[in-house]
Short mmCIF file of N, CA and C in Angstrom, two decimals:
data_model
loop_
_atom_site.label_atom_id
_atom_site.label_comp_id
_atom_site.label_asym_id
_atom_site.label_seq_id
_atom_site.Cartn_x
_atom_site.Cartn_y
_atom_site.Cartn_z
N UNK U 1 13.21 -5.22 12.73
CA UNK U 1 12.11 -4.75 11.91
C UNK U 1 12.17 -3.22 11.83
N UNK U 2 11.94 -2.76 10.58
CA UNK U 2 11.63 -1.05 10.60
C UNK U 2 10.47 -0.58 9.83
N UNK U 3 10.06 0.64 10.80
CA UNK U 3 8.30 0.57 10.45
C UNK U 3 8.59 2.21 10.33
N UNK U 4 7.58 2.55 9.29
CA UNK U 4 7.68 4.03 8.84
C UNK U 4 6.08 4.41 8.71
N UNK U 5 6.02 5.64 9.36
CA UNK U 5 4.60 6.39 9.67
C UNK U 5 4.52 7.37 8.97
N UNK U 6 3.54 7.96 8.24
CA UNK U 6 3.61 9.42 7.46
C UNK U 6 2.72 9.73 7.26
N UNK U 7 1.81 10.93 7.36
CA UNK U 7 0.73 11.65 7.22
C UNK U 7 0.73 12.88 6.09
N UNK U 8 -0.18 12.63 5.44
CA UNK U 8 -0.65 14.08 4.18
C UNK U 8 -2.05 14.16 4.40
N UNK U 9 -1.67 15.77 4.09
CA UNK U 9 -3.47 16.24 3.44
C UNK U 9 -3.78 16.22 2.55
N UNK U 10 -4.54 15.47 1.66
CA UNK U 10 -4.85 15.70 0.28
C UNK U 10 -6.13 16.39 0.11
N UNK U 11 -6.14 17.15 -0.54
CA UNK U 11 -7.31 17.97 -1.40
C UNK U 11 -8.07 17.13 -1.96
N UNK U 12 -8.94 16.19 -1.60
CA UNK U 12 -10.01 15.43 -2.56
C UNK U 12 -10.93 14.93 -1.70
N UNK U 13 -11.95 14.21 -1.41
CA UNK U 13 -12.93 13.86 -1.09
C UNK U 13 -12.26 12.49 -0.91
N UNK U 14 -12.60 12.21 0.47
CA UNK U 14 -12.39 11.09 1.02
C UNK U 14 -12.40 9.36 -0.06
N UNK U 15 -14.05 10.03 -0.65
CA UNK U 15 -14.14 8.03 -1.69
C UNK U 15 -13.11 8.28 -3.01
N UNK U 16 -12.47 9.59 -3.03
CA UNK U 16 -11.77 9.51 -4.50
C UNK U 16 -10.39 9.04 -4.10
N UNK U 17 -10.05 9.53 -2.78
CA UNK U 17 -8.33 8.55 -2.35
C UNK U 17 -8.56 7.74 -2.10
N UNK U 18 -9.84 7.01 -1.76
CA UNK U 18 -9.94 5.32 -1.28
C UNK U 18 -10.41 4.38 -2.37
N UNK U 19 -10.84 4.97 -3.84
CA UNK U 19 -10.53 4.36 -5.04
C UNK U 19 -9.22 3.82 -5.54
N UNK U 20 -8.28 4.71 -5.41
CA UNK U 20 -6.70 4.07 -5.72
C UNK U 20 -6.52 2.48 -4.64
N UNK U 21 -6.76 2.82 -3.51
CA UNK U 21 -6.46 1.82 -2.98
C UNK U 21 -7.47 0.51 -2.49
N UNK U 22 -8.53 0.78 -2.90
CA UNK U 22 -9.41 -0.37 -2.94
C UNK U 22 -10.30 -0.31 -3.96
N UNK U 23 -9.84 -0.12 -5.00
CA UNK U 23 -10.69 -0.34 -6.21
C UNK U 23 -9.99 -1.84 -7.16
N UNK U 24 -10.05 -0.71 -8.55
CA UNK U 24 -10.10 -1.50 -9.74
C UNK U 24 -8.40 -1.67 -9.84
N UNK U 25 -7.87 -2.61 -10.47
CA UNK U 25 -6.24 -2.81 -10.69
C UNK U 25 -5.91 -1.18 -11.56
N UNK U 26 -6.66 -0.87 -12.61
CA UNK U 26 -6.33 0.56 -13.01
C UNK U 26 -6.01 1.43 -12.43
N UNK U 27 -7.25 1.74 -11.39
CA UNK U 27 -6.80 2.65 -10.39
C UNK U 27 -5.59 2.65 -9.41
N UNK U 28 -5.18 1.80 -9.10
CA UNK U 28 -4.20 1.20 -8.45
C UNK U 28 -3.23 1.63 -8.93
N UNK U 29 -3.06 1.12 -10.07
CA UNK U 29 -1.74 1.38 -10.73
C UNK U 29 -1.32 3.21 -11.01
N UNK U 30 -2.69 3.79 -11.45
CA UNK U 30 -2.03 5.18 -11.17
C UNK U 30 -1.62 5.66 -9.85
N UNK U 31 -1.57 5.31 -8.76
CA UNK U 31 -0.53 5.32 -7.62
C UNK U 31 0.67 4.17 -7.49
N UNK U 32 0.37 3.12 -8.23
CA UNK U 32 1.51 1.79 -8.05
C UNK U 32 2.14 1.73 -9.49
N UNK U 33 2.68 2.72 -10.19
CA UNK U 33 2.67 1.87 -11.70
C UNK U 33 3.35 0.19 -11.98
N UNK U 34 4.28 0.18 -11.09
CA UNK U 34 5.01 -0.96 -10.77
C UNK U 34 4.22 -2.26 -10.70
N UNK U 35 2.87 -2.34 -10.47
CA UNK U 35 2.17 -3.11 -10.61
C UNK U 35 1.41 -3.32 -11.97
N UNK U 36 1.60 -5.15 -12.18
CA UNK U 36 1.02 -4.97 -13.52
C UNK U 36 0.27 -5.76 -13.93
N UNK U 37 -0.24 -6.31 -12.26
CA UNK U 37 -1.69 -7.62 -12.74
C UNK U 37 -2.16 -7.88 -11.18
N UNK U 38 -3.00 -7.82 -10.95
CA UNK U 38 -3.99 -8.65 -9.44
C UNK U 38 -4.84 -9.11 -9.76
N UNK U 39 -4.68 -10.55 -9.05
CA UNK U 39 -5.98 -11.62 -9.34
C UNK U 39 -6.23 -12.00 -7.71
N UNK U 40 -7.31 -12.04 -8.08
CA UNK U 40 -8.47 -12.72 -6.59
C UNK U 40 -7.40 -14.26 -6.56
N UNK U 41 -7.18 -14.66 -5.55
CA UNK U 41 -6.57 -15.98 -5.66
C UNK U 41 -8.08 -16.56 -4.23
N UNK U 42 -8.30 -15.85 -3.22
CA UNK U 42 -9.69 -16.13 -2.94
C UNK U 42 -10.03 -15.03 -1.88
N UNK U 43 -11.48 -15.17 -1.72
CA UNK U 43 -12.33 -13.38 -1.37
C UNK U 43 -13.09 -13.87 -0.40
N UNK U 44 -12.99 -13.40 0.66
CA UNK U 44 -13.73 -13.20 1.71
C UNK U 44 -14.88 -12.60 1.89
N UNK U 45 -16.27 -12.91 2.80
CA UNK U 45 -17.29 -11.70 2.64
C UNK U 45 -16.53 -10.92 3.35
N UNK U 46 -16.23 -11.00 4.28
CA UNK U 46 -15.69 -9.67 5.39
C UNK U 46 -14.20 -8.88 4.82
N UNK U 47 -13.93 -9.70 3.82
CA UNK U 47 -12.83 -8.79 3.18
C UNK U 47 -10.92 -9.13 3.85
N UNK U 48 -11.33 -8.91 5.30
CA UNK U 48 -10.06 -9.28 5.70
C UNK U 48 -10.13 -10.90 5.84
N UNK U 49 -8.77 -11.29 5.31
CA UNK U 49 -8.07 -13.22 4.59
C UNK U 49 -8.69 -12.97 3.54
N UNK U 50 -9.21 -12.17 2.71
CA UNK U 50 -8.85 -11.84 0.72
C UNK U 50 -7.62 -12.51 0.99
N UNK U 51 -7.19 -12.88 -0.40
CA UNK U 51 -5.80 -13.03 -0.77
C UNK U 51 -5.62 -12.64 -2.09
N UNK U 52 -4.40 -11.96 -2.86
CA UNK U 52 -4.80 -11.99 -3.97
C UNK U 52 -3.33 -11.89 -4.52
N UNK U 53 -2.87 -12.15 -5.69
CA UNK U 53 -1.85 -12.80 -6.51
C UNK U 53 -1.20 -11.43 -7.19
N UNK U 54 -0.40 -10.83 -6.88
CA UNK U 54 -0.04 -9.59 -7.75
C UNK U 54 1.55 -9.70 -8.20
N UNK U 55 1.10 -9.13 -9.64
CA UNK U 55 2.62 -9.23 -10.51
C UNK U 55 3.04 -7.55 -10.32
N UNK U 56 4.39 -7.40 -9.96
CA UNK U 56 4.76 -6.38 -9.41
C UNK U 56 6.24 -6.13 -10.40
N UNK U 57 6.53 -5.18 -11.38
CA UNK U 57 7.70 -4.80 -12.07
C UNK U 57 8.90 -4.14 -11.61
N UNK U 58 9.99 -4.26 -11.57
CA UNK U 58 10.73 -3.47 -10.80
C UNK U 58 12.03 -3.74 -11.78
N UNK U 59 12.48 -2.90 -12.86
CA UNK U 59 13.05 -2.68 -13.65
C UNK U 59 12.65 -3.21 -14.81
N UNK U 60 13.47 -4.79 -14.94
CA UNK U 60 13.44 -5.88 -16.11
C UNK U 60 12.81 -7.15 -15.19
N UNK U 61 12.92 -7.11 -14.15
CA UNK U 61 12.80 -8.14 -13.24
C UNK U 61 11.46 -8.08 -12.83
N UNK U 62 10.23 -9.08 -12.91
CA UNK U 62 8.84 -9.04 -12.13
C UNK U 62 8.76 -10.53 -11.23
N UNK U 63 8.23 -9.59 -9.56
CA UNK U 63 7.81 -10.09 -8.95
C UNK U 63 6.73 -10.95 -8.43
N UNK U 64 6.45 -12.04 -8.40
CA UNK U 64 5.02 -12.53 -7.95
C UNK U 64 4.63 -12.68 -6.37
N UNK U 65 3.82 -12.23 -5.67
CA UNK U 65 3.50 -12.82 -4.62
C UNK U 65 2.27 -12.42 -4.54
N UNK U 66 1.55 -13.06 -3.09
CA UNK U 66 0.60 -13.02 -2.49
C UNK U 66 0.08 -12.19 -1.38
N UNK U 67 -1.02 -11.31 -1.77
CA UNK U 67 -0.86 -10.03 -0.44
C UNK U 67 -2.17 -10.39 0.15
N UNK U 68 -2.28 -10.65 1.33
CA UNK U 68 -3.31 -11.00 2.22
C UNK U 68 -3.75 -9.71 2.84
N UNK U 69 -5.02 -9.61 3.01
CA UNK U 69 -5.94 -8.26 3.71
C UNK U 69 -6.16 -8.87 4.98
N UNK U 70 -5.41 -7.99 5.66
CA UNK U 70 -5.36 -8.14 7.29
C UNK U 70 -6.29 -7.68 8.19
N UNK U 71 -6.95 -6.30 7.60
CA UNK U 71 -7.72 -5.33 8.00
C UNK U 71 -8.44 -4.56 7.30
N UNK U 72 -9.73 -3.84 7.37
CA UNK U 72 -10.68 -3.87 6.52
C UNK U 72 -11.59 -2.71 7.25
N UNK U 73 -11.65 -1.85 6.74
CA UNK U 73 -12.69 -0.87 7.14
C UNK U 73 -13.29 0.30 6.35
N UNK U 74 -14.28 -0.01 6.40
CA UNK U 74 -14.89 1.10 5.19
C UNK U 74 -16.22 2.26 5.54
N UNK U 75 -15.76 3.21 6.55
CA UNK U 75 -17.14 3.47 7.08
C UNK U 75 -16.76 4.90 6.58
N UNK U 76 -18.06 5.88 6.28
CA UNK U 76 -18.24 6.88 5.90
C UNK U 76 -16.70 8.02 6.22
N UNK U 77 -16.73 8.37 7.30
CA UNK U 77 -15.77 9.22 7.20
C UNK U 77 -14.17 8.57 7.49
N UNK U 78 -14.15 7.63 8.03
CA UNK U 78 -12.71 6.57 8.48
C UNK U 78 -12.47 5.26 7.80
N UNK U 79 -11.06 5.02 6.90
CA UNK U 79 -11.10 3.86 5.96
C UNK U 79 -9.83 3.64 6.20
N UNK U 80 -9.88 2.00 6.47
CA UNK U 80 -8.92 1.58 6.52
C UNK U 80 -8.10 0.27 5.93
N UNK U 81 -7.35 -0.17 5.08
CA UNK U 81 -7.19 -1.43 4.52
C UNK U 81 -5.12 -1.67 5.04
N UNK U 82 -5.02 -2.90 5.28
CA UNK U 82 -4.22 -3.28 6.08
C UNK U 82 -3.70 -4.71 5.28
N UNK U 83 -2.73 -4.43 4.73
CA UNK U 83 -2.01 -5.93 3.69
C UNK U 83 -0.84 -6.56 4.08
N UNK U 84 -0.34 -7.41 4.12
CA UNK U 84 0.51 -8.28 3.93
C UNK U 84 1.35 -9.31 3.09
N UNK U 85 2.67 -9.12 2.86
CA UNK U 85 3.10 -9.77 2.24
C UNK U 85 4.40 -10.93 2.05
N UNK U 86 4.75 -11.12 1.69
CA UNK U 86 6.21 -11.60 1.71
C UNK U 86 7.02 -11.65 0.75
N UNK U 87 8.16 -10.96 0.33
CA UNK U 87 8.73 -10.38 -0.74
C UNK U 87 10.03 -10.86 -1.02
N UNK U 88 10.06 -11.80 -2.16
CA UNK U 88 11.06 -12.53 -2.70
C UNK U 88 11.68 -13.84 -1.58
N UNK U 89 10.97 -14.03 -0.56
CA UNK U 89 11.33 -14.71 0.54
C UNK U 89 12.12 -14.25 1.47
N UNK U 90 12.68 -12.95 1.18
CA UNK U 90 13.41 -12.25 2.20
C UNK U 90 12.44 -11.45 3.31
N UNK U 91 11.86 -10.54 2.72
CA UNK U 91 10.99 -9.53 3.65
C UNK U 91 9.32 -9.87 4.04
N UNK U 92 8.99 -9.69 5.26
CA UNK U 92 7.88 -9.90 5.55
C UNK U 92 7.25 -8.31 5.29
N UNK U 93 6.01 -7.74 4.71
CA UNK U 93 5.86 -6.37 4.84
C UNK U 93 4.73 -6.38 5.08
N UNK U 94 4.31 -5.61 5.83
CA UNK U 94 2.95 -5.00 5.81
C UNK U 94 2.66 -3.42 5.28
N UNK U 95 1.43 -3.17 4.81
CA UNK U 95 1.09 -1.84 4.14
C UNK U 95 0.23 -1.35 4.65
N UNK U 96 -0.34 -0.48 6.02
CA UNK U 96 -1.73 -0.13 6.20
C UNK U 96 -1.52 1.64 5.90
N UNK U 97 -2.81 1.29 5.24
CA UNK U 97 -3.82 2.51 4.80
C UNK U 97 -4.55 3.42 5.74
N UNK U 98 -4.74 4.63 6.30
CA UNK U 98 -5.83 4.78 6.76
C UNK U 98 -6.24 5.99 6.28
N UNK U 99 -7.28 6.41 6.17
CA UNK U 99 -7.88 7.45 5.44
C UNK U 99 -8.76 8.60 6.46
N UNK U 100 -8.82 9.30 6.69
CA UNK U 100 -9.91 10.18 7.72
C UNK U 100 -10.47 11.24 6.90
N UNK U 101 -11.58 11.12 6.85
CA UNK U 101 -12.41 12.26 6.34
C UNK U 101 -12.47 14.16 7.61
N UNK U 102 -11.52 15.10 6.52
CA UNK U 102 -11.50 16.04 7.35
C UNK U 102 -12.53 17.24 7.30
N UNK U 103 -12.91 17.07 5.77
CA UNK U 103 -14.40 18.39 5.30
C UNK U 103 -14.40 17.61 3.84
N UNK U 104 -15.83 17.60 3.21
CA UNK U 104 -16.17 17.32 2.30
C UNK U 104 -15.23 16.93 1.09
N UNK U 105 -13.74 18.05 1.14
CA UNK U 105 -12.95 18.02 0.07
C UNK U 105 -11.80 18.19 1.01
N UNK U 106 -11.78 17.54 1.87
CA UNK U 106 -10.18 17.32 2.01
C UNK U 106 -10.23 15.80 2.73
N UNK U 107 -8.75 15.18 2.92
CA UNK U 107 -9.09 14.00 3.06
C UNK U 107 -7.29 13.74 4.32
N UNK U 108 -7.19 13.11 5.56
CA UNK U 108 -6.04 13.10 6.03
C UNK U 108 -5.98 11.18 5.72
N UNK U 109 -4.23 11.33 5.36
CA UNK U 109 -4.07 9.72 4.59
C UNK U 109 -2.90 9.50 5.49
N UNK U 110 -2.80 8.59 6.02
CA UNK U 110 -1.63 8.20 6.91
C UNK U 110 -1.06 7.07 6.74
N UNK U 111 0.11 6.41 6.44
CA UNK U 111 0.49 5.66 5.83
C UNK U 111 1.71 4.96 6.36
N UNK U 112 1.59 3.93 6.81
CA UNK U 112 2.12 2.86 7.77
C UNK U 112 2.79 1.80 7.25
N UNK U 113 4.19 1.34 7.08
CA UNK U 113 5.27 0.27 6.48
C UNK U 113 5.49 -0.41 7.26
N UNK U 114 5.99 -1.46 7.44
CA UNK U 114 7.03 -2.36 8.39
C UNK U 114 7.59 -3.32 7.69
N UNK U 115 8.79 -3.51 7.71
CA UNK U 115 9.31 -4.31 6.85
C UNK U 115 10.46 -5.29 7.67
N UNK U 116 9.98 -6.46 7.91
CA UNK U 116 10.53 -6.78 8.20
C UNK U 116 11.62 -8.33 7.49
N UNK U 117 12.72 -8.17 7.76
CA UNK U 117 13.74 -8.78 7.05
C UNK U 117 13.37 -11.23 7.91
N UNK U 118 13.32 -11.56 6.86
CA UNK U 118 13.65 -12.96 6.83
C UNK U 118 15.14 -13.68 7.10
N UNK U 119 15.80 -13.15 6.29
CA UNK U 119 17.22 -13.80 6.51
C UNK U 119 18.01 -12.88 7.26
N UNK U 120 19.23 -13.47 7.99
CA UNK U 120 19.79 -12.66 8.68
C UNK U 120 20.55 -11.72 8.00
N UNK U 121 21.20 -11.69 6.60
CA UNK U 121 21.98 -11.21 6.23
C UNK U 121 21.03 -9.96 4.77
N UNK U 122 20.21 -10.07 5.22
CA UNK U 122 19.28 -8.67 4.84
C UNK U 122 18.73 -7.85 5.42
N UNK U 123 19.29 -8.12 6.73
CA UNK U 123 19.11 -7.15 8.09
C UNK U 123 20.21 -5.72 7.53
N UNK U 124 20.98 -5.93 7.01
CA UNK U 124 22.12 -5.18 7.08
C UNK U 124 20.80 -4.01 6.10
N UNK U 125 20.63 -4.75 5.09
CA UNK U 125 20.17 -3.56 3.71
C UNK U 125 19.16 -2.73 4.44
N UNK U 126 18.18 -3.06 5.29
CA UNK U 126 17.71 -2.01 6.41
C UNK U 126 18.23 -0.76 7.09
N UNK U 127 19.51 -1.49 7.27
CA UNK U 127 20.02 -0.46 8.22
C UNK U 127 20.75 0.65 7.79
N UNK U 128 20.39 1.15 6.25
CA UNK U 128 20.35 1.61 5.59
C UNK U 128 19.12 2.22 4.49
N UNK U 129 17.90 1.88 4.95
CA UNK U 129 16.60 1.95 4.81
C UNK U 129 15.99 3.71 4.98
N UNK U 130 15.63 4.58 3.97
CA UNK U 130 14.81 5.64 4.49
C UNK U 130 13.70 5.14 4.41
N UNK U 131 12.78 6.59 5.07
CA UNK U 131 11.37 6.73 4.84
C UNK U 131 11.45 7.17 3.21
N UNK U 132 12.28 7.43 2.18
CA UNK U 132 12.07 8.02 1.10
C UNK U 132 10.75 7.59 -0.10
N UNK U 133 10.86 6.14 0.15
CA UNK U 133 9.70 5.25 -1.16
C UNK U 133 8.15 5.61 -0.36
N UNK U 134 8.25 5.57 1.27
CA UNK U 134 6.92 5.95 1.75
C UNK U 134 6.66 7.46 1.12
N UNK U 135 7.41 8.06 1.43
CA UNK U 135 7.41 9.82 1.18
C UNK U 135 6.92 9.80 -0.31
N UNK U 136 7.31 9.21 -0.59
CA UNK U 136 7.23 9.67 -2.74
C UNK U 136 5.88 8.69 -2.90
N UNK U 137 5.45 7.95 -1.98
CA UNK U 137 4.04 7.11 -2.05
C UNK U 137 3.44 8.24 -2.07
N UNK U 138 3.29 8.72 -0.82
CA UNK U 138 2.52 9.34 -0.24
C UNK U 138 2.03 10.90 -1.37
N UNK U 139 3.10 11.39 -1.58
CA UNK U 139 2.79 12.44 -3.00
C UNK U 139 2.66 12.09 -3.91
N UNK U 140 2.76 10.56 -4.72
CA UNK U 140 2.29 9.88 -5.98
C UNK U 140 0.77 10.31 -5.12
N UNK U 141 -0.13 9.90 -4.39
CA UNK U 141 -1.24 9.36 -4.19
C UNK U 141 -2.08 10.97 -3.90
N UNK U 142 -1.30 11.98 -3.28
CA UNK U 142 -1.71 13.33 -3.50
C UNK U 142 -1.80 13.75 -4.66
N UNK U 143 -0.62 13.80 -5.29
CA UNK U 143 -0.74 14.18 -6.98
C UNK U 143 -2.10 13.95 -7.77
N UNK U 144 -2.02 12.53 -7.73
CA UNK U 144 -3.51 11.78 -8.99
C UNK U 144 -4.49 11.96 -8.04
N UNK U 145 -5.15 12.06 -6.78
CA UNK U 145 -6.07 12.49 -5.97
C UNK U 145 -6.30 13.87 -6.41
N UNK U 146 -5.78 14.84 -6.47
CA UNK U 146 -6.08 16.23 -6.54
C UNK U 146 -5.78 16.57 -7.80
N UNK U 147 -5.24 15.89 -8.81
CA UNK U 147 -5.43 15.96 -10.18
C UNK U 147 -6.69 15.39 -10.89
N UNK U 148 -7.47 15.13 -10.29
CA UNK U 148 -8.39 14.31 -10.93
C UNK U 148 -9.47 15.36 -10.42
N UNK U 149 -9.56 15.76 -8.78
CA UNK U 149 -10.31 16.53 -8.71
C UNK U 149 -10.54 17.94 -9.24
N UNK U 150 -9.14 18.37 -9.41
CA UNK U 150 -9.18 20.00 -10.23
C UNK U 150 -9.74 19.95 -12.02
#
């Protein structure tokens, strides 16, 4: 399994980076464009075991699966959402979020991967794996955060 950790400061107010990631499919997508549909498949009150159905683009080729909410937290200054998936039947992944409120207009976002491989012979494509797609997450989600606020 390989798990990737990364921290930014973004310039915005804590509820405007936690719109991209727990809002509306719109919002979403201006940090995911690759995504190009989520449906409730079923909703929890407590939020974590949501499940929900997302069509995901990746060239010419779209993906379907199911991303389960593992973890769930939404309190004033600390937010956290925690997903799961399984990707093309090869990779197990998880995605957690966490958000910390640092002053009114700044916001620390830390951002947590693990990906772990299903078949034995997609172990290899790992081992060749950067942090690069976390890294370029992580400044997609600074970018439209602090573009929206300026």
């Amino acid at each position: 399994m390989k798990k990737w950790t990364k921290e930014i400061e973004i310039n915005a107010p804590i509820e405007q980076v936690w719109k991209f990631l727990d809002g509306s499919v719109e919002n979403m997508q201006q940090i995911m464009p690759q995504v190009v549909e989520q449906k409730p498949i079923k909703i929890t009150e407590e939020v974590v075991g949501s499940v929900y159905r997302q069509k995901y683009r990746e060239g010419k080729r779209t993906e379907e699966y199911d991303i389960e909410t593992l973890e769930y937290s939404n309190a004033t200054n600390e937010k956290k959402l925690k997903v799961g998936f399984t990707l093309a039947k090869m990779f197990e992944i998880t995605a957690f979020y966490e958000l910390n409120k640092i002053n009114d207009n700044k916001t620390s976002f830390t951002y947590t991967v693990t990906n772990r491989p299903l078949k034995w012979f997609v172990k290899l494509f790992l081992l060749f794996a950067t942090d690069k797609v976390v890294v370029g997450f992580l400044e997609r989600v600074k970018n439209v955060a602090e573009a929206e606020t300026s």
